Tab-separated table of C-alpha atoms and ligand atoms in Angstrom:
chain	number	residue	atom	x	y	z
A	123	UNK	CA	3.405	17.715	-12.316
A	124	UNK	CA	6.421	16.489	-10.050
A	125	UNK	CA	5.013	14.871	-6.613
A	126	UNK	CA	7.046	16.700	-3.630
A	127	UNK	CA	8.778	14.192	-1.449
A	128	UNK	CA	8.679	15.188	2.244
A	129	UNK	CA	11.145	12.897	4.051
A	130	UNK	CA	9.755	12.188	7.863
A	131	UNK	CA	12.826	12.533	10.079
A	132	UNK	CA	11.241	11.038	13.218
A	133	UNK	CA	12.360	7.501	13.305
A	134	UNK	CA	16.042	8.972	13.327
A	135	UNK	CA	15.426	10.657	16.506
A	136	UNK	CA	13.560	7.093	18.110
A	137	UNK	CA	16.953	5.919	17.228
A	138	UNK	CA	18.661	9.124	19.152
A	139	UNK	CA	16.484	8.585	21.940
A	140	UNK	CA	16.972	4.966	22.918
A	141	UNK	CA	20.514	5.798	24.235
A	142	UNK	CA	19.921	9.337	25.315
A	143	UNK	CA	22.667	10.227	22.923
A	144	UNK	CA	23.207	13.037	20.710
A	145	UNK	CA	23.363	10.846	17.677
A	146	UNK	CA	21.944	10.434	14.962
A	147	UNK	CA	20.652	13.986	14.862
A	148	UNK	CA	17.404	14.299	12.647
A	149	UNK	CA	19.045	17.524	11.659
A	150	UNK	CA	21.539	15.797	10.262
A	151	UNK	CA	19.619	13.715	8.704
A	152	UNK	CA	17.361	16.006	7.196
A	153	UNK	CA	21.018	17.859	5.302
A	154	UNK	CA	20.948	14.137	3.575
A	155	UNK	CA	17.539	13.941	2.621
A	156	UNK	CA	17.454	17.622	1.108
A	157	UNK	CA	20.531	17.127	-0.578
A	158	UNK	CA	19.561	13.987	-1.726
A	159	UNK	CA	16.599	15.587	-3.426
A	160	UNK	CA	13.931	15.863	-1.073
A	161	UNK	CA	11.598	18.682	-1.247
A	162	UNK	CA	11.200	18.754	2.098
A	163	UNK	CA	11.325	17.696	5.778
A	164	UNK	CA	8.073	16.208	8.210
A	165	UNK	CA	8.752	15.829	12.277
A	166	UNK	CA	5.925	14.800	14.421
A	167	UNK	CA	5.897	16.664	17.473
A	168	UNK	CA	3.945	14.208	20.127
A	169	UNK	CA	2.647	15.147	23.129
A	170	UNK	CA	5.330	12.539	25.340
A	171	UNK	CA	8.141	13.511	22.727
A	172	UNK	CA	8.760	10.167	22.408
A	173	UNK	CA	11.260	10.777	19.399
A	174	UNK	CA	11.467	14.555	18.181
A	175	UNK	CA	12.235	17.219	20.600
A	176	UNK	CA	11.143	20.791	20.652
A	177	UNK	CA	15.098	21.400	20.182
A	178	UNK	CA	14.536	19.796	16.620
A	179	UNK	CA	11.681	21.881	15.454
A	180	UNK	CA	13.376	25.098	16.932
A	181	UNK	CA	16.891	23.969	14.676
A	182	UNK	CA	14.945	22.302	11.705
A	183	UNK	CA	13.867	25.824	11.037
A	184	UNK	CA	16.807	27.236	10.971
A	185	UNK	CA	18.840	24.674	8.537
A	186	UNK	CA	15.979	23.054	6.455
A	187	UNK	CA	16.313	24.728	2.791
A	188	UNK	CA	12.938	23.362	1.611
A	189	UNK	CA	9.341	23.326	3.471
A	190	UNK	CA	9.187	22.080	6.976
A	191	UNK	CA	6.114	20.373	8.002
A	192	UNK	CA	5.231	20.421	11.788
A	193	UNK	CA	2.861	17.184	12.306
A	194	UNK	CA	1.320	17.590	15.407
A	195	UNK	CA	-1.748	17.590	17.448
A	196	UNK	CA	-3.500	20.328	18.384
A	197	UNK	CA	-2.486	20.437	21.905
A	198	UNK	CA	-1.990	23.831	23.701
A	199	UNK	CA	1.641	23.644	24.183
A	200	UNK	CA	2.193	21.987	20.474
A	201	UNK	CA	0.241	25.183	19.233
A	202	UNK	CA	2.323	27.661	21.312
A	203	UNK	CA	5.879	25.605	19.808
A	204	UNK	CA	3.913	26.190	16.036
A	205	UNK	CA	3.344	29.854	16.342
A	206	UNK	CA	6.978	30.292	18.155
A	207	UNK	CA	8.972	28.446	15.336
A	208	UNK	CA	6.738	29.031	12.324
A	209	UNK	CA	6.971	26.346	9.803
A	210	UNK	CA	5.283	26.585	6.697
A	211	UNK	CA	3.289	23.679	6.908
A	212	UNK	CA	1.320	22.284	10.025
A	213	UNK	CA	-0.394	18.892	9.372
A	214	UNK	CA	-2.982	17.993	12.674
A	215	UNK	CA	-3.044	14.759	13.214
A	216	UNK	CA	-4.701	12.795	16.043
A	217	UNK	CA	-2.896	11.747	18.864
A	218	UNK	CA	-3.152	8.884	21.103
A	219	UNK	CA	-0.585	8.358	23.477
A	220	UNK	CA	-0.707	4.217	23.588
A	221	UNK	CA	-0.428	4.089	19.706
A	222	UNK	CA	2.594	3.284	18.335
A	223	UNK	CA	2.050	5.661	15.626
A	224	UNK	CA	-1.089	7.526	13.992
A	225	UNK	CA	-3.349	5.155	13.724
A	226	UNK	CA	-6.125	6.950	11.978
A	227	UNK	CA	-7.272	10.192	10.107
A	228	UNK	CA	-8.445	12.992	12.148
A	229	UNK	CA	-12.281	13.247	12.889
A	230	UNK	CA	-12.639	16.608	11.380
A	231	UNK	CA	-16.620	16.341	11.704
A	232	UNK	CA	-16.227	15.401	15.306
A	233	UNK	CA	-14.135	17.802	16.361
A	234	UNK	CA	-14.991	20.963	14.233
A	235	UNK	CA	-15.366	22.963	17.416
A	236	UNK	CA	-11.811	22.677	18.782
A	237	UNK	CA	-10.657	21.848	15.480
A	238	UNK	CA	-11.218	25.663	14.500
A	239	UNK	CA	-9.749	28.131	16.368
A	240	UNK	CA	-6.577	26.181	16.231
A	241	UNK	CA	-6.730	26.514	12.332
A	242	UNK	CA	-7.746	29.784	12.251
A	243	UNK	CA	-4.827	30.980	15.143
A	244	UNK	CA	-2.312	28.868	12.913
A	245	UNK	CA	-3.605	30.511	9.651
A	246	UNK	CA	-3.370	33.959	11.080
A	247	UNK	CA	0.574	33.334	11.786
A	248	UNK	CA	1.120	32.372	8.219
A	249	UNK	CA	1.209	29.002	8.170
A	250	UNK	CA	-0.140	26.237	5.897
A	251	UNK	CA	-3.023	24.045	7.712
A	252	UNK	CA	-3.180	20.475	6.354
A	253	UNK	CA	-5.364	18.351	8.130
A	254	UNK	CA	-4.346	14.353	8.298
A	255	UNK	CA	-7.703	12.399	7.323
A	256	UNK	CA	-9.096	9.406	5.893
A	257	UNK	CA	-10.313	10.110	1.911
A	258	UNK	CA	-13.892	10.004	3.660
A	259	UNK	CA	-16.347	12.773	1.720
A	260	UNK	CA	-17.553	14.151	5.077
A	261	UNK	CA	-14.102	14.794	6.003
A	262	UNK	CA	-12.701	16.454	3.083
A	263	UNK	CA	-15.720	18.718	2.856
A	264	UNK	CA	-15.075	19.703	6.567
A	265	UNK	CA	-11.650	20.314	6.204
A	266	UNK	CA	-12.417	22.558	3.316
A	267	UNK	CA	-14.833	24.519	5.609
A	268	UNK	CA	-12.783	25.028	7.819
A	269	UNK	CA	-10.052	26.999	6.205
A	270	UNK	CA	-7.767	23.955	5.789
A	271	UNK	CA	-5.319	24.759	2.639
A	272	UNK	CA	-4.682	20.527	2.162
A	273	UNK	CA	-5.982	17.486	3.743
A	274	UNK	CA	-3.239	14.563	3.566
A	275	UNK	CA	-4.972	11.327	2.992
A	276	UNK	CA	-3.826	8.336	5.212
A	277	UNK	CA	-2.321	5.563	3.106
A	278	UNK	CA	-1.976	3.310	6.288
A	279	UNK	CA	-4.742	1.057	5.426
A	280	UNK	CA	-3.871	1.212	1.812
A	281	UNK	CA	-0.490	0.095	2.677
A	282	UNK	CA	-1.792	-2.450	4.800
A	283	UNK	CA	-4.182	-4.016	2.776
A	284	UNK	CA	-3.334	-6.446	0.192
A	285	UNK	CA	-5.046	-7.855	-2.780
A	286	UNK	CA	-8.704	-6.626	-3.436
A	287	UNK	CA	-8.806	-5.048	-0.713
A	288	UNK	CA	-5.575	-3.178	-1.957
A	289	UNK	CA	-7.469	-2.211	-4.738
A	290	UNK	CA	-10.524	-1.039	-2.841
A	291	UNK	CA	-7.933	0.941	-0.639
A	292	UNK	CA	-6.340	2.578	-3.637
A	293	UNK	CA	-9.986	3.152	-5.636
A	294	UNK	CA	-11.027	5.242	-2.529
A	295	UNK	CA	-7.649	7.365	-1.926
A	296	UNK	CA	-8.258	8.384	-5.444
A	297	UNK	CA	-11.966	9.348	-5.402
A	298	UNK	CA	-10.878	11.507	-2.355
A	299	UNK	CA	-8.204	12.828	-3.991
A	300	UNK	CA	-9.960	13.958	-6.659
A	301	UNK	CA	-12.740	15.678	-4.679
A	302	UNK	CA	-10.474	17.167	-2.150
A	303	UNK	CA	-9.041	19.122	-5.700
A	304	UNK	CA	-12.640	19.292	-6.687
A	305	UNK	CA	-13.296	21.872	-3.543
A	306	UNK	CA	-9.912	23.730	-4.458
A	307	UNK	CA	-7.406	21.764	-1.388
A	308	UNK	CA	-4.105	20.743	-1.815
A	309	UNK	CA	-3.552	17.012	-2.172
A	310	UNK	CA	-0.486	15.395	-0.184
A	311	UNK	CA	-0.862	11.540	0.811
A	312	UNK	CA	1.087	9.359	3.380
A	313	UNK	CA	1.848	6.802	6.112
A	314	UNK	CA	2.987	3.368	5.586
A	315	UNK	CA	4.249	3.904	1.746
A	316	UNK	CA	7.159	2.297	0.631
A	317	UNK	CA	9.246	1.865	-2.303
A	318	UNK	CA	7.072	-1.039	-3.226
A	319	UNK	CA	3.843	0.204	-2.479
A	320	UNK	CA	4.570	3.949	-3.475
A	321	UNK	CA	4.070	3.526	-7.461
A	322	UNK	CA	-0.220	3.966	-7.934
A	323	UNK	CA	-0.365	6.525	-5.330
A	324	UNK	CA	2.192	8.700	-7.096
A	325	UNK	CA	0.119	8.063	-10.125
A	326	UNK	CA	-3.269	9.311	-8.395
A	327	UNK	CA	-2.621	13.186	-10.438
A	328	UNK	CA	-4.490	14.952	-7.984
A	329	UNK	CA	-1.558	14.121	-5.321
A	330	UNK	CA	0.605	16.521	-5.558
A	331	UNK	CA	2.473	15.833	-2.008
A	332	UNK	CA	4.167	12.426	-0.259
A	333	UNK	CA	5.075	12.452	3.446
A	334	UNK	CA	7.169	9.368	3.908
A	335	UNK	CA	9.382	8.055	6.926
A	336	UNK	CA	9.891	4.639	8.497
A	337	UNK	CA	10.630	3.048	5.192
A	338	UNK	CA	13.326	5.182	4.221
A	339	UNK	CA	15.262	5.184	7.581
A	340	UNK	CA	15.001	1.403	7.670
A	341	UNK	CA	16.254	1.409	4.681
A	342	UNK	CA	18.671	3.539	5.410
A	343	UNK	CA	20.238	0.977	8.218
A	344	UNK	CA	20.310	-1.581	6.203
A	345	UNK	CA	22.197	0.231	3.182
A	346	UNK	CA	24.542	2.036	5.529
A	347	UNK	CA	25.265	-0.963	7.867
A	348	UNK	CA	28.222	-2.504	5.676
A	349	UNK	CA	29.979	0.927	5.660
A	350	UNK	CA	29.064	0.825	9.606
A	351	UNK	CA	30.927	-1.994	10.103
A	352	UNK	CA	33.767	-1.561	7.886
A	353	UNK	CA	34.419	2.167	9.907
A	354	UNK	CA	34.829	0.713	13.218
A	355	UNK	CA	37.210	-2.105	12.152
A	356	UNK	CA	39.402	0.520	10.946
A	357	UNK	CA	38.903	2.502	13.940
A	358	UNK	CA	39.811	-1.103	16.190
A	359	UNK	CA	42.495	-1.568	13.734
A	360	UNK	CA	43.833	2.075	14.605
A	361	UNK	CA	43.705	1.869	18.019
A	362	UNK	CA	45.562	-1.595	17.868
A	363	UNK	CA	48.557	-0.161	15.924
A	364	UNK	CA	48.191	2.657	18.236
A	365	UNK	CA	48.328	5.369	15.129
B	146	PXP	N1	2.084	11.555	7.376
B	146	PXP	C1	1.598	11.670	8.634
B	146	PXP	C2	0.501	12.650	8.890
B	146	PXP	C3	2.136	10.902	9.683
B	146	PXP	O1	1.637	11.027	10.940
B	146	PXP	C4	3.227	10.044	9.410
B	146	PXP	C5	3.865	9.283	10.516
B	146	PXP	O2	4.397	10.169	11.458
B	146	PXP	C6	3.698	9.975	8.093
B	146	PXP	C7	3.094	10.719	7.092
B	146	PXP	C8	4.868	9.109	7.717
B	146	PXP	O3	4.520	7.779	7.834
B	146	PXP	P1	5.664	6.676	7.679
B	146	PXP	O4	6.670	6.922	8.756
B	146	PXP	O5	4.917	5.391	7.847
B	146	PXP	O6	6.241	6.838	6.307
């Protein structure tokens, strides 16, 4: 089975939002990606909208083709954007506002009480509940209770890790994966792949989902950066000839 590729727009709009500009507009970006082949777009909504706006969500909706997956945590006023724009797939995540991005998987177990009526409200609009976590067997079997259709397990350490410990990392994502499909949940995976890290967890064939970001918009500066250039010397070189 074909992995879906979700491409994470966010890091466009950090860019956006350095200069208070109106470019580069995730939405734009996210035409490239889907035309490019992704299966899909992923925004993280934070609480102090440090990169995506509500404006994104509200026109992602409108021009994405493929799925659109709202990360987000399960804040009131995140909810209440959710169950105005409807996207087909909400992933909770945890939030913290210091972190410079999500840290770690969502404590499920620890939070079961506020955890549920959000996925139950969410569910009853329509949309798909994943729930971000680590491949921890408490977790997945309190996602699965409750009502969660996927659980995306948290590469971030995996990525991180390097050696044996890489290993270890990548043993464990699998044994999750594989009992997350045991109790009848989706399978997507993310955070911190890359192109060079990306190959054993697209082999793990319970997976059946990748959310990826930062590495593909770094990437993308770097492989668009000599076209960069080259368009504003002939824009100097324009204005100098005065044509
Ligand atoms: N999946 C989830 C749930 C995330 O929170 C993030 C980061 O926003 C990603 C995937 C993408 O991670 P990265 O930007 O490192 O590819």
């Amino acid at each position: 089975m074909r992995v879906a590729l979700h491409v994470n727009v966010d890091h466009v709009a950090t860019l956006r939002q350095a200069r208070g500009t109106r470019y580069p507009d995730p939405v734009e970006a996210a035409f490239a990606a889907e035309r490019a082949g992704a299966d899909g777009i992923t925004v993280h909504l934070r609480e102090d909208q440090r990169h995506i706006q509500p404006r994104d969500v509200r026109v992602l909706r409108e021009t994405v083709r493929g799925l659109l997956n709202l990360e987000m945590a399960s804040a009131e006023s995140t909810v209440a954007l959710a169950l105005e724009v409807l996207p087909q797939h909400v992933t909770l995540v945890p939030e913290r506002r210091e972190e410079r991005t999500t840290e770690g998987g969502l404590d499920v177990v620890g939070q079961r009480a506020s955890l549920g009526p959000v996925i139950a409200k969410l569910r009853a609009a329509g949309i798909k509940v994943s729930l971000f976590i680590a491949p921890d067997d408490a977790q997945i079997e309190a996602s699965k209770a409750l009502g969660a259709e996927q659980v995306e397990l948290h590469t971030g350490d995996y990525a991180n890790a390097v050696g044996d410990a890489r290993a270890h990392e990548l043993a464990s994502l699998a044994r999750g994966a594989a009992k997350a499909h045991a109790l009848g949940l989706r399978v997507a995976a993310g955070h911190g792949l890359t192109a060079e890290n990306v190959g054993p967890i697209a082999a793990i064939p319970e997976v059946v989902e990748l959310n990826i970001g930062h590495a593909i918009v770094a990437d993308a500066v770097i492989v668009g950066f000599a076209p960069a250039v080259r368009a504003m010397r002939r824009a100097i070189a324009r204005g100098r000839s005065g044509r």
